[in-house]
Tab-separated table of C-alpha atoms in Angstrom:
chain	number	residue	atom	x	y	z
A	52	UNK	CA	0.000	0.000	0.000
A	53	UNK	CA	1.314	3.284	0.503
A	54	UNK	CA	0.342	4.894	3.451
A	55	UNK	CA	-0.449	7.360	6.186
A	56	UNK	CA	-0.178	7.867	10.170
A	57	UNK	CA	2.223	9.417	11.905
A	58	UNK	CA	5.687	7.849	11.137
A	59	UNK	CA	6.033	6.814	14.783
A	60	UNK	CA	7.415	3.142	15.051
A	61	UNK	CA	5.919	1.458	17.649
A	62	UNK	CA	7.038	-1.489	19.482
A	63	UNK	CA	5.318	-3.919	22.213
A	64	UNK	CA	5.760	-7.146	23.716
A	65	UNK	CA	2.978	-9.385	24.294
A	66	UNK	CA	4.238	-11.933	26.142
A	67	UNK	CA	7.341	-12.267	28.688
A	68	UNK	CA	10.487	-13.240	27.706
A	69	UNK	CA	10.724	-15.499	30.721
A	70	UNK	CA	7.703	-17.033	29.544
A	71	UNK	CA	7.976	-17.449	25.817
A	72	UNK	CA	9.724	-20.174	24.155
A	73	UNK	CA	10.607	-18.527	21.153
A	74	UNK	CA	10.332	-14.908	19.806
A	75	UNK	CA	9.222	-13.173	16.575
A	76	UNK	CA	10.041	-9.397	15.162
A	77	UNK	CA	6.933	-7.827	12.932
A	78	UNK	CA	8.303	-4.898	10.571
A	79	UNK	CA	4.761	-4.094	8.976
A	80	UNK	CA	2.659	-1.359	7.770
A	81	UNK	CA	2.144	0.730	10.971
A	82	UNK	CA	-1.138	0.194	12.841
A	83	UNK	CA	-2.309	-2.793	9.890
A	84	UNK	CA	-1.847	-6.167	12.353
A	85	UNK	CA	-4.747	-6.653	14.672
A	86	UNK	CA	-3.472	-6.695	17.794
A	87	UNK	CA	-5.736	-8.829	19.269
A	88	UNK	CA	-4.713	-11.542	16.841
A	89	UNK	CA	-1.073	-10.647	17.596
A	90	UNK	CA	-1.896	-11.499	21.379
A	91	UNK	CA	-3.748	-14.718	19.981
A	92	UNK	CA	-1.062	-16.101	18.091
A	93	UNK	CA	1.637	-14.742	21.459
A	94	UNK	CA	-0.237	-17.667	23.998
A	95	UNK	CA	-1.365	-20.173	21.647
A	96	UNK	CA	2.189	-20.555	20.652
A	97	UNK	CA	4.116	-19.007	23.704
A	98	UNK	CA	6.045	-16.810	21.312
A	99	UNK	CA	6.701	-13.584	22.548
A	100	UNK	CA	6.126	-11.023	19.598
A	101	UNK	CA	7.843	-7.418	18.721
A	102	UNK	CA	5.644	-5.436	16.287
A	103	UNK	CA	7.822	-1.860	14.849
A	104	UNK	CA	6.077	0.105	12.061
A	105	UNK	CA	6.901	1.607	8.918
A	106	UNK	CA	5.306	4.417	6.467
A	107	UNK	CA	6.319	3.682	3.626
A	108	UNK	CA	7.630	0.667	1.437
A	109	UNK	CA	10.761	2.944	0.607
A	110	UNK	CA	11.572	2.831	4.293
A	111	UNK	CA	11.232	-1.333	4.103
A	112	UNK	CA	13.455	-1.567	1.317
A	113	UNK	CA	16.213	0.656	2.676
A	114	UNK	CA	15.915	-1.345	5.592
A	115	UNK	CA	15.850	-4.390	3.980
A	116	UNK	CA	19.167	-3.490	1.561
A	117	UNK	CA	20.745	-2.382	4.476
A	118	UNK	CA	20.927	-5.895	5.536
A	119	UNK	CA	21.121	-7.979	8.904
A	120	UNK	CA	17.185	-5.905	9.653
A	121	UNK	CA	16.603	-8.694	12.961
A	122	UNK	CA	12.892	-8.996	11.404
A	123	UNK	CA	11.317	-11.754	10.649
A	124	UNK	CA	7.979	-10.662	8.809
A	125	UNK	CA	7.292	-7.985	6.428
A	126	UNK	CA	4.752	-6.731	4.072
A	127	UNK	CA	5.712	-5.073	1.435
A	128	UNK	CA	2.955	-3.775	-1.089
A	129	UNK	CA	3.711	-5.784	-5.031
A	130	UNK	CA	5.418	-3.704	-7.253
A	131	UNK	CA	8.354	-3.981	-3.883
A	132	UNK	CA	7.538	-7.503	-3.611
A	133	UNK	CA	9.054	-7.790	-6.978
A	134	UNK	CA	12.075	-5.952	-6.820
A	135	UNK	CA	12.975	-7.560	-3.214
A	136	UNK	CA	12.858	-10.617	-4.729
A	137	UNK	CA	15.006	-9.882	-7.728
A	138	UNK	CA	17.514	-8.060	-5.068
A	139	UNK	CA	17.553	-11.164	-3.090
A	140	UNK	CA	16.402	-9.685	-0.245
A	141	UNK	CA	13.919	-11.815	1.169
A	142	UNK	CA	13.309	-15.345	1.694
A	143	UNK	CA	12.303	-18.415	-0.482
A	144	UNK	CA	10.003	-19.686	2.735
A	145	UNK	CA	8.037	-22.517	0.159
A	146	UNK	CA	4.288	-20.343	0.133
A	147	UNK	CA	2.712	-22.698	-2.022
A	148	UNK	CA	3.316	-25.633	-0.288
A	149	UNK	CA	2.133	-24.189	3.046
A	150	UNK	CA	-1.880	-24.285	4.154
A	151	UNK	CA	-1.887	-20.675	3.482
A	152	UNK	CA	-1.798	-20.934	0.022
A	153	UNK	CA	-5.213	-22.689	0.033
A	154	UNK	CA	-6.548	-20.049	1.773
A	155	UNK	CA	-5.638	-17.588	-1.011
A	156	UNK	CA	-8.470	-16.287	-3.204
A	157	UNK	CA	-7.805	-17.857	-6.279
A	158	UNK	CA	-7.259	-14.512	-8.293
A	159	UNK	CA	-4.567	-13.416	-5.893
A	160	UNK	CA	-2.735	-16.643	-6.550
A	161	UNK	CA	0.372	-16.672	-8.789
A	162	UNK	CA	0.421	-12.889	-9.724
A	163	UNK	CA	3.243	-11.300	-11.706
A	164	UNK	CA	4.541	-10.155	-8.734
A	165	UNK	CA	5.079	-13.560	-7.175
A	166	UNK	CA	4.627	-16.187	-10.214
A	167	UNK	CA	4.984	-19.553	-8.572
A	168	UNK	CA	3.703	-17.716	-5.261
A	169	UNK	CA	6.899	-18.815	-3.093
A	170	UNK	CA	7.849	-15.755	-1.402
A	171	UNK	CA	4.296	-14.353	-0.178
A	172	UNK	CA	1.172	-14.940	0.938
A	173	UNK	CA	-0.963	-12.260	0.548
A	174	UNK	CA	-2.412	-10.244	3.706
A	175	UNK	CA	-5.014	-7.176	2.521
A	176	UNK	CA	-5.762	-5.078	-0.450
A	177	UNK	CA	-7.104	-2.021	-1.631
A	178	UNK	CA	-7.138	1.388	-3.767
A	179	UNK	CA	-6.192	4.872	-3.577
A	180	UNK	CA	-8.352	7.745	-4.710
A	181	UNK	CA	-9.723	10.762	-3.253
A	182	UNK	CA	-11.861	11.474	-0.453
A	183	UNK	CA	-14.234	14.798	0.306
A	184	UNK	CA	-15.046	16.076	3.304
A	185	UNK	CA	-19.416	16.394	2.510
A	186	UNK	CA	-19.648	19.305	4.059
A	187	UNK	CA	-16.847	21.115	2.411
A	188	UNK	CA	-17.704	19.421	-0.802
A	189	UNK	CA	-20.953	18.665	-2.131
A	190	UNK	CA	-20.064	18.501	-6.090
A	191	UNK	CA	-19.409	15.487	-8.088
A	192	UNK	CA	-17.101	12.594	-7.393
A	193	UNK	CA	-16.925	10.523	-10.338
A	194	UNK	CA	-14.188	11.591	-12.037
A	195	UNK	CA	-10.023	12.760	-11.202
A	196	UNK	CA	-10.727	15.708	-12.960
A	197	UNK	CA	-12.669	17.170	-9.572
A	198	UNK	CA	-9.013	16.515	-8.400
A	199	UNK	CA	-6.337	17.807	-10.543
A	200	UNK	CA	-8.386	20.330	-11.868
A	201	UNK	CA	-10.295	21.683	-9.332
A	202	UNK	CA	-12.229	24.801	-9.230
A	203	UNK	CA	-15.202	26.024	-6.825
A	204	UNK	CA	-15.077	24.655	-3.183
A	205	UNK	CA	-12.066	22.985	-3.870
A	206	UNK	CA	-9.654	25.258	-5.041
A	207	UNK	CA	-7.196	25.793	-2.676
A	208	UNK	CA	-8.998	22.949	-0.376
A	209	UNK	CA	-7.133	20.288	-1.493
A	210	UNK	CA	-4.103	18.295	-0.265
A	211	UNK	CA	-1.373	15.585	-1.678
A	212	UNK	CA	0.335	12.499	-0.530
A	213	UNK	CA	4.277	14.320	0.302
A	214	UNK	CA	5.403	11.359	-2.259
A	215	UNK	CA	4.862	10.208	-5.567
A	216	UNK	CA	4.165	6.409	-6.066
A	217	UNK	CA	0.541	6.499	-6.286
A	218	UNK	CA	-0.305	9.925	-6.833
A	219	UNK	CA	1.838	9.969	-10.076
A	220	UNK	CA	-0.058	6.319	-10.920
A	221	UNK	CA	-3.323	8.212	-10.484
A	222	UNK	CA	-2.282	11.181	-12.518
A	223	UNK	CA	-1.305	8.623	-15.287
A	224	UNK	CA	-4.751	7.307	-15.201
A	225	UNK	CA	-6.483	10.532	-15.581
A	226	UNK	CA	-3.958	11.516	-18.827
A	227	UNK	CA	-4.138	7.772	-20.255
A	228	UNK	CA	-0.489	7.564	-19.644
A	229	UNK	CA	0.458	3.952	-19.115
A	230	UNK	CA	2.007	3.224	-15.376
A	231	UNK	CA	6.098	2.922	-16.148
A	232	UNK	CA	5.858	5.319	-19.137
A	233	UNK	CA	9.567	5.651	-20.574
A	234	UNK	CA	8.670	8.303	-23.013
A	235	UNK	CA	9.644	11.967	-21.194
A	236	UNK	CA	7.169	13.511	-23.076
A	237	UNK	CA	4.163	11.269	-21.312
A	238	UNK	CA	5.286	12.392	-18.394
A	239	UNK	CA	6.060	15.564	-19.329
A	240	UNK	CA	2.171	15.790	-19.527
A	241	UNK	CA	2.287	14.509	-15.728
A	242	UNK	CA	4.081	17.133	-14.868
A	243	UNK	CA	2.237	20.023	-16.321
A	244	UNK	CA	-1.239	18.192	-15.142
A	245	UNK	CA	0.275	18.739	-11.222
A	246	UNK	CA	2.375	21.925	-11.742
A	247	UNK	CA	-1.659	23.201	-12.949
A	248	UNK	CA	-3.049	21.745	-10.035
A	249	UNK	CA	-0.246	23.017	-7.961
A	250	UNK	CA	-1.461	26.292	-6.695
A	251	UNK	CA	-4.758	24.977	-5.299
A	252	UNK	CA	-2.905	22.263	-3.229
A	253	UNK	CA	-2.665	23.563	0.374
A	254	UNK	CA	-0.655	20.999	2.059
A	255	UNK	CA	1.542	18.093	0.438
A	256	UNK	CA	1.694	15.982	3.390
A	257	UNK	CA	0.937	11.599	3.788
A	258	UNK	CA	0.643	12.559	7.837
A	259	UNK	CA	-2.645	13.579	10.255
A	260	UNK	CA	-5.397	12.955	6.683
A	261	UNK	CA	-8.305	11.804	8.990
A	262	UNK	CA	-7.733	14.648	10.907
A	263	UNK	CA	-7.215	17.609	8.630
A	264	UNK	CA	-10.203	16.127	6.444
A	265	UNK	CA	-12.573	15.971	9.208
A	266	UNK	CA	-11.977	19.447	10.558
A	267	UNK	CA	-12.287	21.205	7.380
A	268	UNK	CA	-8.886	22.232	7.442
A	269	UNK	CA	-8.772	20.822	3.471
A	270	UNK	CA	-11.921	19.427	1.891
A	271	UNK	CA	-10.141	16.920	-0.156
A	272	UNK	CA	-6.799	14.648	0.060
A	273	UNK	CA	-5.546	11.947	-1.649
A	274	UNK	CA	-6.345	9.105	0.537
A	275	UNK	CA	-6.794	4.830	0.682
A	276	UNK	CA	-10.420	3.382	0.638
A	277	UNK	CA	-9.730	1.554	4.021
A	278	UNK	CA	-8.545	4.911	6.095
A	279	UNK	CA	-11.287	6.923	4.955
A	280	UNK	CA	-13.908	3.913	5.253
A	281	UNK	CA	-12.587	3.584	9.159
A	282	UNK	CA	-12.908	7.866	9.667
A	283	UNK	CA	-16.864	8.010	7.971
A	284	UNK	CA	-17.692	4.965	10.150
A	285	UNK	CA	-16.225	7.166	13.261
A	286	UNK	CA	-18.578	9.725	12.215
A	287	UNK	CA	-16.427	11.755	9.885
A	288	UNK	CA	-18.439	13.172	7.437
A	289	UNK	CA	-16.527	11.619	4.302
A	290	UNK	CA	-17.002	10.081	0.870
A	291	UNK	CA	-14.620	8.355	-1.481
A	292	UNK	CA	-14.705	9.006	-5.384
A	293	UNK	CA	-15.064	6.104	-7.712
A	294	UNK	CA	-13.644	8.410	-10.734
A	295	UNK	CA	-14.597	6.888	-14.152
A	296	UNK	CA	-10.618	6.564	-14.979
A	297	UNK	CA	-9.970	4.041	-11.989
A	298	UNK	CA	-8.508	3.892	-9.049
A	299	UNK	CA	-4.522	2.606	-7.985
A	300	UNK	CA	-4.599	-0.511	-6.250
A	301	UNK	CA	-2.384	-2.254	-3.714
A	302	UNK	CA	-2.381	-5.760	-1.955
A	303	UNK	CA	0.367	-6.329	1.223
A	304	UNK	CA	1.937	-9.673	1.826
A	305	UNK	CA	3.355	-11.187	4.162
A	306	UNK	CA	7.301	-12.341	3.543
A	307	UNK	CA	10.753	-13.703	5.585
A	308	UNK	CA	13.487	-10.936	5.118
A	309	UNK	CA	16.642	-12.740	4.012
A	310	UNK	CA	18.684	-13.845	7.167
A	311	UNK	CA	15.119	-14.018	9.598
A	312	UNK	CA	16.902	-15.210	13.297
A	313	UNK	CA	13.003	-16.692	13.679
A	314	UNK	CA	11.865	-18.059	10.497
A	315	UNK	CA	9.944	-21.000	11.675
A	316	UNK	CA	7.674	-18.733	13.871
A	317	UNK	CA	7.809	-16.270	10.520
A	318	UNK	CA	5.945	-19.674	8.676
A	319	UNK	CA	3.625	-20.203	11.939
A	320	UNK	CA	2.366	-16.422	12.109
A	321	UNK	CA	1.312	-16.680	8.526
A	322	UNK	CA	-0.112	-19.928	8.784
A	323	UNK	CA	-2.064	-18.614	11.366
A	324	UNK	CA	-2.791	-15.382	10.339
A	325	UNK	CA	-4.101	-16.829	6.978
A	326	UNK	CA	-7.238	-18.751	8.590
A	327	UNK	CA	-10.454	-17.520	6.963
A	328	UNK	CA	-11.231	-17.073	10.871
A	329	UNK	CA	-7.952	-15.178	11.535
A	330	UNK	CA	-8.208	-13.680	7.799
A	331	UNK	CA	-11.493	-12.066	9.002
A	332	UNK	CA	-10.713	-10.582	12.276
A	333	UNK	CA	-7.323	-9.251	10.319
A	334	UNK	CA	-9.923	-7.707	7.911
A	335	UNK	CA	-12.921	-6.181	10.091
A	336	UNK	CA	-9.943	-4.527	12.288
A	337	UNK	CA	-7.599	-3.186	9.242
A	338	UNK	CA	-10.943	-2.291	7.324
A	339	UNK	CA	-9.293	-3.242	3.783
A	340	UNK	CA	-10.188	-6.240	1.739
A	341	UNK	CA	-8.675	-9.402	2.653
A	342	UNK	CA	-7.103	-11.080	-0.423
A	343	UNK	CA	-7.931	-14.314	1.974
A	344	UNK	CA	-11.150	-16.603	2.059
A	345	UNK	CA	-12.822	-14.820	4.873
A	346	UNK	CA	-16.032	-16.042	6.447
A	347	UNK	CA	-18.817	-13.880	4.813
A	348	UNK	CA	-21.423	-13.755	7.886
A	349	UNK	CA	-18.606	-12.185	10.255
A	350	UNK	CA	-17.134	-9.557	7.528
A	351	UNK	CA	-18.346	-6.341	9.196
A	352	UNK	CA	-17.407	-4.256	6.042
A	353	UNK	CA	-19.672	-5.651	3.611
A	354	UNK	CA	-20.367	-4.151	-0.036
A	355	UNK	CA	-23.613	-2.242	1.919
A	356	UNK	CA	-21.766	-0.656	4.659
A	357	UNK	CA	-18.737	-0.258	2.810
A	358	UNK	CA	-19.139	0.222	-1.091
A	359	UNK	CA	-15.318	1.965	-0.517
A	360	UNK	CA	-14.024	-1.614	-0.624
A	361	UNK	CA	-16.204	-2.785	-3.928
A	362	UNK	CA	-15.173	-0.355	-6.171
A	363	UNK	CA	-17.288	-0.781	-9.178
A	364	UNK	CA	-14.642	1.265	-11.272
A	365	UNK	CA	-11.340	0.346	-12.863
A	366	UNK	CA	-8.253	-0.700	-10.264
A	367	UNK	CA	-4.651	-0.781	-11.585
A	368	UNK	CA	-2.103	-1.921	-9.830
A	369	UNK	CA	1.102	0.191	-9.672
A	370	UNK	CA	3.652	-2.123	-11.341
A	371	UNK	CA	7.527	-2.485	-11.128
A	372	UNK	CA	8.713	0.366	-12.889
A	373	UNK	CA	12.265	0.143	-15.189
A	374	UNK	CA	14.738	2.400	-13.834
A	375	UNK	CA	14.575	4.616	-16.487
A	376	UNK	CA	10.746	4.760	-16.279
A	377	UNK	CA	11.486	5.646	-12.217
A	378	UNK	CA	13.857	7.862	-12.555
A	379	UNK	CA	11.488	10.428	-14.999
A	380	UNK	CA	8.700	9.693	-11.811
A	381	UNK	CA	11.731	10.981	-9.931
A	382	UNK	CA	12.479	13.785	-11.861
A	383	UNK	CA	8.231	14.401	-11.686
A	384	UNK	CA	8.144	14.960	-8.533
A	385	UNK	CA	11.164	16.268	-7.958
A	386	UNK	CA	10.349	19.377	-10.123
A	387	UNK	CA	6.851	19.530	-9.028
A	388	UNK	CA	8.233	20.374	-5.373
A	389	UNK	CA	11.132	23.103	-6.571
């Protein structure tokens, strides 16, 4: 995914060390592993768990090419799936040949960025959009243009992700630019659709959304279905576009970094966490989809409470750019902020 929340890494213990057998080290998307289920899997297997959080999958992957990271699970969104498994980064734990892999949804099975489905097992999914604040915002929704073009009650009132990966992929989507574009002069259209949308951006910042949303501070920001789903549910007063061009999808999964000091309790937490009763209390407390076979009467989000998660709209993944195709996203950006 992407994401949001504070870049605070958080760490907790939820069992003794005098008590615990063995030990495992979570370095996940902050705030995305129930902790509940955490403290499950802690006594039923008297493994005393560490959970620290990241931001960002550019903050995995340094870690991860840093080497010797002491983790033993991660879960890095695909298009990083791919490129820590051509780096050698992470480990070859057999995924298909574990129970997990039954569990998978068929669809999410063998997926370009895991072919033969050896390094992952897939743990949530979603998109990323827009969301309005409805009482800043009471004009249309179904389209991007509402969003890099703005005008009316939302010029000036909206506000970016501080990086590129799927704002850019958005962007693309609106132009008709393919995602990984080589040619400069595609993306020289990306860069003159967000240098024009530039001056009505107030903030670009991927911290403190729910909160600057909700009090009106901006009346749009470029958000993920599950965060905004959670705030309207709180009360917010929210909605999430389902523009015409689509929406940029992600799906997390759970892998062993290279060199894991606990890589059998690695293979027992995703065993366990892939249940379709585990899979569903992972998915009513994260509030994204579960790429897992859930059990349908105990899904609190369902498609009526929670139409952000059944997008009935077009979802592209972002894919593992070239590095010529990231560098011009680089350079995108890059000028964009000058």
């Amino acid at each position: 995914m992407k994401k949001y929340l504070l870049a605070t890494a958080m760490g907790m213990a939820l069992a003794s060390a005098a008590q615990a057998e063995g030990k495992l080290n979570l370095y996940v998307w902050s705030d995305s592993i129930d902790p509940e289920l955490i403290e499950k899997f802690s006594k039923e297997n008297d493994v005393q768990v560490s959970v620290d959080g990241y931001t960002s999958n550019e903050d995995l992957l340094t870690k991860l090419q840093a080497g010797a990271s002491g983790y033993d699970i991660s879960t890095p969104s695909q298009h990083f799936l791919r490129i820590m498994i051509d780096e050698g980064l992470i480990e070859n734990y057999g995924a298909n040949k574990l129970k997990a892999f039954d569990n998978i949804d068929e669809r999410w099975r063998n997926q370009w960025w895991d072919e033969t489905q050896e390094y992952s097992v897939p743990v949530a999914y979603g998109t990323a959009g827009f969301a309005v604040n409805t009482d800043q915002y009471k004009g249309p929704l179904d389209s991007l243009k509402y969003f890099f073009e703005p005008d009316g009650e939302l010029a000036g009132k909206i506000a970016m992700l501080s990086y590129p990966d799927e704002v850019v992929g958005a962007a693309q989507l609106y132009l008709g630019v393919p995602f990984c574009s080589e040619d400069p002069s595609e993306m020289k259209k990306v860069l003159d659709l967000l240098a024009a949308q530039k001056p009505a951006v107030a903030v670009y910042s991927s911290d403190n959304i729910d909160s600057r949303l909700a009090s009106g501070e901006v009346a749009a920001h470029f958000w993920w279905d599950g965060e905004e789903l959670k705030a309207r549910m709180g009360g917010a007063k929210l909605d999430y576009a389902m523009p015409k061009e689509g929406l940029v999808g992600w799906i997390d999964s759970m892998v062993i970094p290279k060199g894991a000091p606990n890589r059998e309790n690695a293979i027992k937490f995703i065993e366990f966490m892939s249940t379709p009763e585990n899979a569903t209390a992972q998915m009513n407390f994260y509030a994204h989809s579960s790429p897992m076979k859930v059990i349908p009467e105990q899904v609190v989000y369902t498609k009526e409470k929670a139409p952000e998660l059944y997008p009935d709209v077009p979802v592209e993944f972002s894919r593992t750019c070239s590095p010529a195709a990231q560098d011009l996203v680089t350079k995108v950006w890059t000028q964009l902020l000058q």
